[in-house]
Tab-separated table of N, CA and C in Angstrom:
chain	number	residue	atom	x	y	z
A	1	MET	N	-22.765	-36.807	-17.507
A	1	MET	CA	-23.138	-37.704	-16.374
A	1	MET	C	-23.676	-38.957	-16.781
A	2	SER	N	-22.985	-39.922	-16.083
A	2	SER	CA	-23.598	-41.419	-16.442
A	2	SER	C	-24.708	-41.590	-15.668
A	3	GLU	N	-25.258	-42.588	-15.947
A	3	GLU	CA	-26.689	-43.257	-15.361
A	3	GLU	C	-26.282	-43.694	-14.151
A	4	PRO	N	-27.331	-43.260	-13.374
A	4	PRO	CA	-26.944	-43.622	-11.714
A	4	PRO	C	-27.202	-45.172	-11.529
A	5	PHE	N	-26.570	-45.738	-10.613
A	5	PHE	CA	-26.800	-46.983	-10.155
A	5	PHE	C	-27.013	-46.909	-8.670
A	6	SER	N	-27.615	-48.134	-8.025
A	6	SER	CA	-28.157	-48.367	-6.941
A	6	SER	C	-27.326	-49.140	-6.103
A	7	ILE	N	-27.010	-49.010	-4.858
A	7	ILE	CA	-26.057	-49.818	-3.883
A	7	ILE	C	-27.344	-50.163	-3.014
A	8	ILE	N	-27.541	-51.433	-2.967
A	8	ILE	CA	-28.299	-52.358	-2.455
A	8	ILE	C	-27.806	-52.852	-1.166
A	9	SER	N	-28.524	-52.573	0.075
A	9	SER	CA	-28.219	-53.214	1.330
A	9	SER	C	-28.487	-54.496	1.566
A	10	PRO	N	-27.263	-55.427	1.783
A	10	PRO	CA	-27.511	-56.878	2.134
A	10	PRO	C	-28.286	-57.005	3.080
A	11	VAL	N	-28.513	-55.919	4.048
A	11	VAL	CA	-29.295	-56.240	5.336
A	11	VAL	C	-30.650	-56.580	5.260
A	12	ASP	N	-31.235	-55.504	4.135
A	12	ASP	CA	-32.569	-55.765	4.157
A	12	ASP	C	-33.114	-55.504	2.885
A	13	GLY	N	-31.970	-55.490	1.861
A	13	GLY	CA	-32.362	-55.377	0.299
A	13	GLY	C	-33.075	-54.100	-0.049
A	14	SER	N	-32.808	-53.090	0.678
A	14	SER	CA	-33.187	-51.810	0.363
A	14	SER	C	-32.160	-51.151	-0.344
A	15	VAL	N	-32.555	-49.981	-1.151
A	15	VAL	CA	-31.797	-48.900	-1.674
A	15	VAL	C	-30.978	-48.317	-0.715
A	16	TYR	N	-29.536	-48.423	-0.445
A	16	TYR	CA	-29.006	-47.842	0.311
A	16	TYR	C	-28.411	-46.341	-0.040
A	17	ALA	N	-28.052	-46.312	-1.441
A	17	ALA	CA	-27.697	-45.085	-2.191
A	17	ALA	C	-27.641	-45.262	-3.519
A	18	GLN	N	-27.913	-43.975	-4.230
A	18	GLN	CA	-27.996	-43.858	-5.742
A	18	GLN	C	-26.763	-43.198	-5.842
A	19	LEU	N	-25.855	-43.724	-7.018
A	19	LEU	CA	-24.511	-43.103	-7.293
A	19	LEU	C	-24.279	-42.909	-8.712
A	20	SER	N	-23.457	-42.113	-9.143
A	20	SER	CA	-23.245	-42.208	-10.719
A	20	SER	C	-21.682	-42.595	-10.795
A	21	TYR	N	-21.241	-42.994	-11.680
A	21	TYR	CA	-19.722	-43.014	-12.246
A	21	TYR	C	-19.264	-41.724	-12.288
A	22	ALA	N	-17.896	-41.494	-12.228
A	22	ALA	CA	-17.042	-40.510	-12.479
A	22	ALA	C	-16.791	-40.287	-13.951
A	23	THR	N	-17.082	-38.973	-14.395
A	23	THR	CA	-16.678	-38.709	-15.821
A	23	THR	C	-15.398	-38.890	-16.015
A	24	PRO	N	-15.025	-38.862	-17.403
A	24	PRO	CA	-13.348	-38.683	-17.608
A	24	PRO	C	-12.994	-37.491	-17.007
A	25	LEU	N	-13.573	-36.492	-17.341
A	25	LEU	CA	-12.886	-35.368	-16.948
A	25	LEU	C	-12.935	-35.029	-15.396
A	26	GLU	N	-13.816	-35.474	-14.352
A	26	GLU	CA	-13.793	-35.726	-12.995
A	26	GLU	C	-12.762	-36.520	-12.478
A	27	ILE	N	-12.287	-37.676	-13.453
A	27	ILE	CA	-11.260	-38.633	-12.984
A	27	ILE	C	-9.959	-37.843	-13.438
A	28	GLU	N	-9.894	-37.065	-14.223
A	28	GLU	CA	-8.626	-36.357	-14.550
A	28	GLU	C	-8.522	-35.066	-13.551
A	29	ARG	N	-9.246	-34.521	-13.393
A	29	ARG	CA	-9.279	-33.363	-12.219
A	29	ARG	C	-8.971	-34.113	-10.738
A	30	ALA	N	-9.483	-35.298	-10.415
A	30	ALA	CA	-9.158	-36.010	-9.294
A	30	ALA	C	-7.789	-36.378	-8.988
A	31	THR	N	-7.254	-36.966	-10.366
A	31	THR	CA	-5.819	-37.321	-10.549
A	31	THR	C	-4.840	-36.353	-10.352
A	32	GLN	N	-5.326	-35.229	-10.825
A	32	GLN	CA	-4.448	-33.894	-11.042
A	32	GLN	C	-4.311	-33.503	-9.558
A	33	SER	N	-5.464	-33.359	-8.969
A	33	SER	CA	-5.549	-32.811	-7.446
A	33	SER	C	-4.821	-33.700	-6.467
A	34	ALA	N	-4.816	-35.051	-6.653
A	34	ALA	CA	-3.744	-36.023	-6.056
A	34	ALA	C	-2.499	-35.772	-6.278
A	35	ARG	N	-2.081	-35.512	-7.407
A	35	ARG	CA	-0.786	-35.369	-7.799
A	35	ARG	C	-0.208	-34.164	-7.072
A	36	ASN	N	-1.088	-33.040	-7.169
A	36	ASN	CA	-0.524	-31.753	-6.399
A	36	ASN	C	-0.338	-31.925	-5.112
A	37	ALA	N	-1.472	-32.952	-4.322
A	37	ALA	CA	-1.430	-33.001	-2.949
A	37	ALA	C	0.089	-33.740	-2.437
A	38	PHE	N	0.205	-34.621	-3.498
A	38	PHE	CA	1.341	-35.479	-3.014
A	38	PHE	C	2.547	-34.575	-3.095
A	39	CYS	N	2.640	-33.773	-4.104
A	39	CYS	CA	4.088	-32.855	-4.221
A	39	CYS	C	4.055	-31.930	-2.768
A	40	GLU	N	2.957	-31.304	-2.232
A	40	GLU	CA	2.679	-30.670	-1.150
A	40	GLU	C	3.028	-31.445	0.019
A	41	TRP	N	2.826	-32.643	0.098
A	41	TRP	CA	2.998	-33.397	1.152
A	41	TRP	C	4.325	-33.899	1.393
A	42	ALA	N	5.010	-34.243	0.071
A	42	ALA	CA	6.222	-34.500	0.153
A	42	ALA	C	7.172	-33.342	0.514
A	43	ALA	N	6.937	-32.186	0.312
A	43	ALA	CA	7.660	-30.929	0.658
A	43	ALA	C	7.282	-30.317	2.394
A	44	MET	N	6.290	-31.013	2.861
A	44	MET	CA	5.984	-30.748	4.253
A	44	MET	C	7.085	-31.337	5.294
A	45	PRO	N	7.417	-30.534	6.241
A	45	PRO	CA	8.278	-30.937	7.380
A	45	PRO	C	7.462	-32.252	7.836
A	46	LEU	N	8.309	-33.132	8.597
A	46	LEU	CA	7.736	-34.067	9.176
A	46	LEU	C	6.783	-33.678	10.340
A	47	GLU	N	7.269	-32.545	11.144
A	47	GLU	CA	6.171	-32.211	12.294
A	47	GLU	C	4.727	-31.854	11.737
A	48	GLY	N	4.658	-31.115	10.507
A	48	GLY	CA	3.459	-31.027	9.686
A	48	GLY	C	2.974	-32.345	9.386
A	49	ARG	N	3.702	-33.142	8.835
A	49	ARG	CA	2.793	-34.364	8.670
A	49	ARG	C	2.014	-35.036	9.684
A	50	ILE	N	2.998	-35.059	10.908
A	50	ILE	CA	2.472	-35.726	12.144
A	50	ILE	C	1.203	-34.983	12.651
A	51	GLU	N	1.146	-33.627	12.431
A	51	GLU	CA	0.102	-32.798	12.838
A	51	GLU	C	-1.096	-33.332	12.189
A	52	TYR	N	-1.212	-33.440	10.592
A	52	TYR	CA	-2.104	-33.902	10.066
A	52	TYR	C	-2.624	-35.262	10.225
A	53	VAL	N	-1.866	-35.992	10.667
A	53	VAL	CA	-2.231	-37.534	10.988
A	53	VAL	C	-2.979	-37.378	12.126
A	54	GLN	N	-2.264	-36.745	13.144
A	54	GLN	CA	-2.897	-36.730	14.485
A	54	GLN	C	-4.558	-36.082	14.148
A	55	LYS	N	-4.627	-35.081	13.548
A	55	LYS	CA	-5.973	-34.713	13.265
A	55	LYS	C	-6.781	-35.753	12.733
A	56	PHE	N	-6.151	-36.367	11.488
A	56	PHE	CA	-7.152	-37.417	11.155
A	56	PHE	C	-7.539	-38.322	12.164
A	57	ILE	N	-6.749	-38.979	12.814
A	57	ILE	CA	-6.894	-39.831	14.101
A	57	ILE	C	-7.997	-39.316	14.860
A	58	ALA	N	-7.818	-38.079	15.143
A	58	ALA	CA	-8.773	-37.635	16.185
A	58	ALA	C	-10.652	-37.624	15.430
A	59	LYS	N	-10.350	-37.255	14.228
A	59	LYS	CA	-11.652	-36.943	13.433
A	59	LYS	C	-12.304	-38.539	13.284
A	60	PHE	N	-11.483	-39.493	12.965
A	60	PHE	CA	-11.730	-40.750	12.647
A	60	PHE	C	-12.176	-41.406	14.041
A	61	THR	N	-11.579	-41.117	15.164
A	61	THR	CA	-12.031	-41.767	16.257
A	61	THR	C	-13.308	-41.114	16.768
A	62	HIS	N	-13.695	-39.671	16.368
A	62	HIS	CA	-14.792	-39.128	16.836
A	62	HIS	C	-15.791	-39.744	15.992
A	63	ASP	N	-15.730	-39.968	14.800
A	63	ASP	CA	-16.675	-40.113	13.980
A	63	ASP	C	-16.824	-41.830	13.705
A	64	ASN	N	-16.154	-42.655	14.546
A	64	ASN	CA	-16.209	-43.949	14.262
A	64	ASN	C	-17.472	-44.897	14.533
A	65	GLU	N	-18.460	-44.160	15.418
A	65	GLU	CA	-19.723	-44.912	15.681
A	65	GLU	C	-20.356	-44.829	14.221
A	66	HIS	N	-20.633	-43.491	13.739
A	66	HIS	CA	-21.162	-43.272	12.360
A	66	HIS	C	-20.540	-43.954	11.289
A	67	LEU	N	-19.355	-44.136	11.360
A	67	LEU	CA	-18.737	-44.908	10.216
A	67	LEU	C	-19.008	-46.409	10.340
A	68	ALA	N	-18.907	-46.840	11.462
A	68	ALA	CA	-19.296	-48.471	11.723
A	68	ALA	C	-20.713	-48.661	11.331
A	69	GLU	N	-21.618	-47.666	11.372
A	69	GLU	CA	-23.088	-47.930	11.103
A	69	GLU	C	-23.011	-48.217	9.614
A	70	LEU	N	-22.466	-47.220	9.004
A	70	LEU	CA	-22.346	-46.879	7.407
A	70	LEU	C	-21.596	-48.305	6.681
A	71	VAL	N	-20.790	-48.930	7.589
A	71	VAL	CA	-19.968	-50.032	7.013
A	71	VAL	C	-21.169	-51.205	7.243
A	72	ALA	N	-21.536	-51.386	8.393
A	72	ALA	CA	-22.553	-52.207	8.673
A	72	ALA	C	-23.646	-52.514	7.691
A	73	TRP	N	-24.380	-51.047	7.245
A	73	TRP	CA	-25.306	-51.335	6.368
A	73	TRP	C	-25.125	-51.486	4.817
A	74	GLN	N	-23.737	-51.116	4.415
A	74	GLN	CA	-23.321	-51.506	2.988
A	74	GLN	C	-22.610	-52.948	3.031
A	75	MET	N	-22.308	-53.505	4.044
A	75	MET	CA	-21.492	-54.917	4.130
A	75	MET	C	-22.422	-55.905	4.428
A	76	GLY	N	-23.408	-55.499	5.285
A	76	GLY	CA	-24.504	-56.464	5.718
A	76	GLY	C	-23.898	-57.280	7.129
A	77	CYS	N	-22.859	-56.489	7.677
A	77	CYS	CA	-22.323	-57.285	8.649
A	77	CYS	C	-22.799	-56.675	10.210
A	78	PRO	N	-22.698	-57.636	10.970
A	78	PRO	CA	-23.248	-56.946	12.356
A	78	PRO	C	-22.417	-55.733	12.824
A	79	LEU	N	-23.002	-54.652	13.716
A	79	LEU	CA	-22.486	-53.448	13.956
A	79	LEU	C	-21.091	-53.744	14.655
A	80	HIS	N	-20.984	-54.781	15.629
A	80	HIS	CA	-19.751	-54.910	16.376
A	80	HIS	C	-18.779	-55.334	15.512
A	81	ASP	N	-18.771	-56.115	14.267
A	81	ASP	CA	-17.796	-56.250	13.159
A	81	ASP	C	-17.557	-55.151	12.443
A	82	ALA	N	-18.465	-54.326	12.691
A	82	ALA	CA	-17.917	-53.176	11.353
A	82	ALA	C	-17.224	-51.686	12.140
A	83	ASP	N	-16.790	-52.222	13.348
A	83	ASP	CA	-15.993	-51.133	13.972
A	83	ASP	C	-14.442	-51.082	13.261
A	84	GLU	N	-14.265	-49.892	12.499
A	84	GLU	CA	-12.960	-49.646	11.851
A	84	GLU	C	-11.920	-49.386	12.767
A	85	ALA	N	-12.183	-48.978	13.843
A	85	ALA	CA	-11.047	-48.068	14.783
A	85	ALA	C	-10.656	-49.275	15.806
A	86	GLY	N	-11.175	-50.286	16.009
A	86	GLY	CA	-10.857	-51.280	17.148
A	86	GLY	C	-10.984	-52.673	16.747
């Protein structure tokens, strides 16, 4: 595991989060997982894809307020400018 690094919020200069870079093995696993998911997605009928996208939109819309707050703290923008859904 790599040395952690800090994400500093431009809002107040506080440490917003501590993260580590992915290891080569983690990157390889994520890449393979994405390849597998792509193959499954490509084989899925259109109706199934539509259902997944509709579920994503519902989840995104439901969580929008929380997501906007995260964006505002990470980017240092006003909350009304961080609304990703509208």
